[in-house]
Coordinates of C-alpha atoms in Angstrom, one line a residue:
Chain M
M20 CA 0.0 0.0 0.0
G21 CA 1.4 3.4 -0.8
K22 CA 0.7 6.9 -2.0
S23 CA -2.0 7.7 -4.4
E24 CA -2.1 10.5 -7.0
G25 CA -4.2 13.5 -6.1
V26 CA -4.1 12.7 -2.4
R27 CA -2.7 15.4 -0.1
H28 CA 0.1 14.2 2.1
L29 CA 2.2 15.8 4.8
N30 CA 5.4 17.5 3.7
S31 CA 8.5 15.3 3.8
E32 CA 9.8 16.7 7.1
R33 CA 6.5 16.0 8.9
E34 CA 6.1 12.7 7.3
A35 CA 9.6 11.7 8.5
A36 CA 8.4 12.1 12.1
F37 CA 6.2 9.0 11.5
P38 CA 8.3 6.3 9.9
N39 CA 5.4 4.0 9.1
L40 CA 3.3 6.7 7.4
A41 CA 5.0 7.2 4.0
S42 CA 4.4 3.6 3.0
S43 CA 0.9 3.5 4.3
D44 CA -2.5 4.6 2.9
Y45 CA -3.1 8.0 4.4
E46 CA -4.1 11.6 3.5
V47 CA -4.2 15.0 5.1
T48 CA -7.8 16.0 5.9
S49 CA -7.5 19.4 7.4
T50 CA -5.4 22.5 7.6
E51 CA -3.0 22.8 10.5
T52 CA -4.2 24.4 13.7
T53 CA -3.1 24.8 17.3
Q54 CA -6.7 25.0 18.5
Y55 CA -7.1 21.4 19.5
N56 CA -4.9 18.3 19.9
C57 CA -5.3 14.6 19.2
I58 CA -7.2 13.8 22.4
A59 CA -9.7 16.6 21.7
H60 CA -10.1 15.4 18.1
A61 CA -10.8 11.9 19.2
A62 CA -13.3 13.3 21.6
D63 CA -15.0 15.3 18.8
D64 CA -14.0 18.6 20.5
H65 CA -12.3 21.1 18.2
E66 CA -12.5 24.1 20.5
R67 CA -9.6 23.3 22.9
K68 CA -6.8 20.9 23.8
W69 CA -7.3 18.0 26.1
D70 CA -4.5 17.3 28.6
C71 CA -4.3 17.2 32.3
A72 CA -2.2 19.4 34.5
P73 CA -2.1 19.8 38.3
F74 CA -4.3 22.9 38.0
P75 CA -6.3 24.5 35.1
I76 CA -4.3 25.9 32.2
P77 CA -6.0 28.3 29.8
G78 CA -6.7 26.5 26.5
Y79 CA -6.5 23.0 28.0
Y80 CA -9.4 20.9 29.2
W81 CA -9.7 17.6 31.1
P82 CA -13.1 16.1 31.9
R83 CA -14.3 16.6 35.4
G84 CA -14.1 13.3 37.3
A85 CA -11.4 11.8 35.0
M86 CA -8.2 10.6 36.5
R87 CA -5.2 12.9 36.0
G88 CA -1.7 11.7 35.1
D89 CA 0.5 10.3 32.4
G90 CA -0.6 6.7 32.8
L91 CA -2.9 5.0 30.4
D92 CA -5.6 4.8 33.1
A93 CA -5.9 8.5 33.0
L94 CA -6.6 8.6 29.3
I95 CA -9.0 5.7 29.6
S96 CA -10.9 7.4 32.3
A97 CA -11.2 10.6 30.2
F98 CA -12.9 8.6 27.4
E99 CA -15.0 6.8 29.9
T100 CA -16.6 10.1 30.8
L101 CA -17.8 10.2 27.1
G102 CA -19.4 6.8 27.4
Y103 CA -16.6 4.7 26.0
T104 CA -15.6 1.3 27.5
V105 CA -12.5 -0.7 26.8
C106 CA -13.0 -3.3 24.0
D107 CA -10.8 -6.0 22.4
S108 CA -11.0 -5.2 18.7
D109 CA -10.2 -2.3 16.4
K110 CA -12.4 -3.8 13.7
P111 CA -15.2 -1.4 12.6
E112 CA -18.7 -2.3 13.6
P113 CA -21.9 -0.7 12.4
G114 CA -23.3 1.7 15.0
V115 CA -20.2 1.7 17.2
D116 CA -17.7 4.5 17.7
K117 CA -14.1 3.4 18.5
V118 CA -11.0 5.1 19.6
A119 CA -7.4 3.8 19.7
L120 CA -5.2 4.9 22.6
Y121 CA -1.4 5.0 22.2
I122 CA 1.3 4.9 24.8
D123 CA 4.9 5.9 24.3
G124 CA 8.1 4.0 25.2
H125 CA 7.8 5.3 28.8
G126 CA 4.4 3.8 29.2
E127 CA 2.7 7.2 29.2
W128 CA -0.2 8.1 27.0
A129 CA 0.8 9.9 23.9
H130 CA -2.0 9.8 21.3
A131 CA -5.6 8.9 20.5
A132 CA -7.2 8.3 17.1
K133 CA -10.9 7.9 16.3
Q134 CA -12.3 5.5 13.9
R135 CA -14.2 6.9 10.9
D136 CA -17.4 5.4 9.5
D137 CA -15.4 3.9 6.7
G138 CA -13.2 1.9 9.2
H139 CA -10.2 4.1 8.7
W140 CA -8.8 6.2 11.5
S141 CA -8.6 10.0 12.0
S142 CA -5.8 11.6 13.9
K143 CA -4.7 15.1 14.8
L144 CA -0.9 15.4 14.8
G145 CA -0.2 17.8 17.6
D146 CA -0.2 21.3 16.1
W147 CA -0.1 19.9 12.6
E148 CA -2.9 18.7 10.4
D149 CA -5.6 16.0 10.8
I150 CA -5.0 12.9 8.8
R151 CA -7.0 9.8 7.7
H152 CA -4.9 6.6 8.1
A153 CA -6.0 3.1 7.1
S154 CA -4.6 1.4 10.2
V155 CA -3.5 2.3 13.7
T156 CA 0.0 1.1 13.0
A157 CA 0.6 3.9 10.5
L158 CA 1.5 6.2 13.5
E159 CA 3.5 3.6 15.4
K160 CA 7.3 3.6 15.7
S161 CA 7.0 7.4 16.4
V162 CA 6.8 9.4 19.6
Y163 CA 3.2 8.2 19.7
G164 CA 4.5 4.8 20.5
T165 CA 2.0 1.9 20.1
A166 CA -1.8 1.6 20.0
V167 CA -2.4 -0.6 23.0
R168 CA -6.0 -0.1 23.9
F169 CA -9.3 0.3 22.1
M170 CA -12.5 1.7 23.4
E171 CA -16.0 1.7 22.0
R172 CA -19.4 3.2 22.6
P173 CA -22.8 3.3 20.8
A174 CA -22.4 5.6 17.9
T175 CA -23.3 9.2 18.4
K176 CA -24.0 11.8 15.8
K177 CA -20.6 13.0 14.6
V178 CA -19.5 16.4 13.4
E179 CA -16.5 15.6 11.2
A180 CA -13.5 17.8 11.2
T181 CA -12.9 19.9 8.1
Chain Q
M4 CA 12.1 16.3 37.4
T5 CA 13.8 13.1 36.4
A6 CA 16.1 12.5 33.4
R7 CA 13.5 10.2 32.0
K8 CA 11.0 13.1 32.0
Q9 CA 13.4 15.4 30.3
S10 CA 13.9 13.0 27.4
K11 CA 10.2 13.3 26.4
P12 CA 9.8 15.2 23.2
R13 CA 6.9 17.4 24.3
N14 CA 8.3 20.4 22.6
E15 CA 7.9 18.8 19.2
P16 CA 4.9 20.3 17.3
Y17 CA 3.5 16.8 16.6
S18 CA 3.4 16.0 20.3
N19 CA 0.0 16.1 21.8
R20 CA 1.0 16.7 25.4
I21 CA 1.5 20.0 27.2
P22 CA 4.8 21.4 26.0
M23 CA 7.7 20.7 28.4
P24 CA 8.7 24.3 29.2
F25 CA 5.1 25.0 30.5
E26 CA 5.2 21.7 32.4
K27 CA 8.5 22.5 33.9
A28 CA 7.2 25.9 34.9
V29 CA 4.2 24.2 36.5
E30 CA 6.3 21.7 38.4
G31 CA 8.6 24.6 39.4
L32 CA 5.7 26.5 40.9
L33 CA 4.6 23.4 42.8
S34 CA 8.0 22.6 44.1
V35 CA 8.5 26.1 45.6
K36 CA 8.9 25.7 49.3
P37 CA 8.7 28.4 51.9
K38 CA 12.0 29.7 53.1
R39 CA 13.0 28.6 56.5
K40 CA 13.1 31.4 59.0
T41 CA 16.5 32.2 60.2
T42 CA 17.2 31.7 63.8
N43 CA 20.1 34.0 63.9
K44 CA 18.7 37.2 65.3
K45 CA 20.8 40.2 65.3
K46 CA 22.3 40.9 68.7
K47 CA 21.3 44.1 70.3
K48 CA 24.0 46.5 70.7
K49 CA 24.7 47.2 74.3

């Protein structure tokens, strides 16, 4: 699987940050913005960044009641506030929303991607663009680490990113 | 802050976490301890 004609890709410098990406099926789906980050994008919130700090920081949000910290449990609990529960499979299922949670080499949460209706995944790359990627592995072997947990919930009405 | 923490690439624009300088500042604020009161009082001149 590789690049297709007419599909917008990241520039080469950005693509190099994700070693699996260049050889995978992906495309840029938005302009770059610092308004939101990957966790917010996976949570369908494009108004602010989601991350936890010891006290509130302007521009950042973390759900009330969710655990705080760098561990995967904190990220899981954030998505639990949205109705997600841990599941075993990343395979698309009709009427089901899924997210993939990544941890880095230190075991700390680093990224989240959400599954699209077509079974592919959608990710916001930090301050860069949103991308569609065919598999969760496309972003592995990078600072995002590895997709280690999947969560699901009954599908809700989505507002897709631009 | 540990060396392990410092190795995290949170300043990279593709990182999704709070950038390290801000985090350092936050941790710095939290680690501020009140100064100990000195017990060496000035001796009154006789």
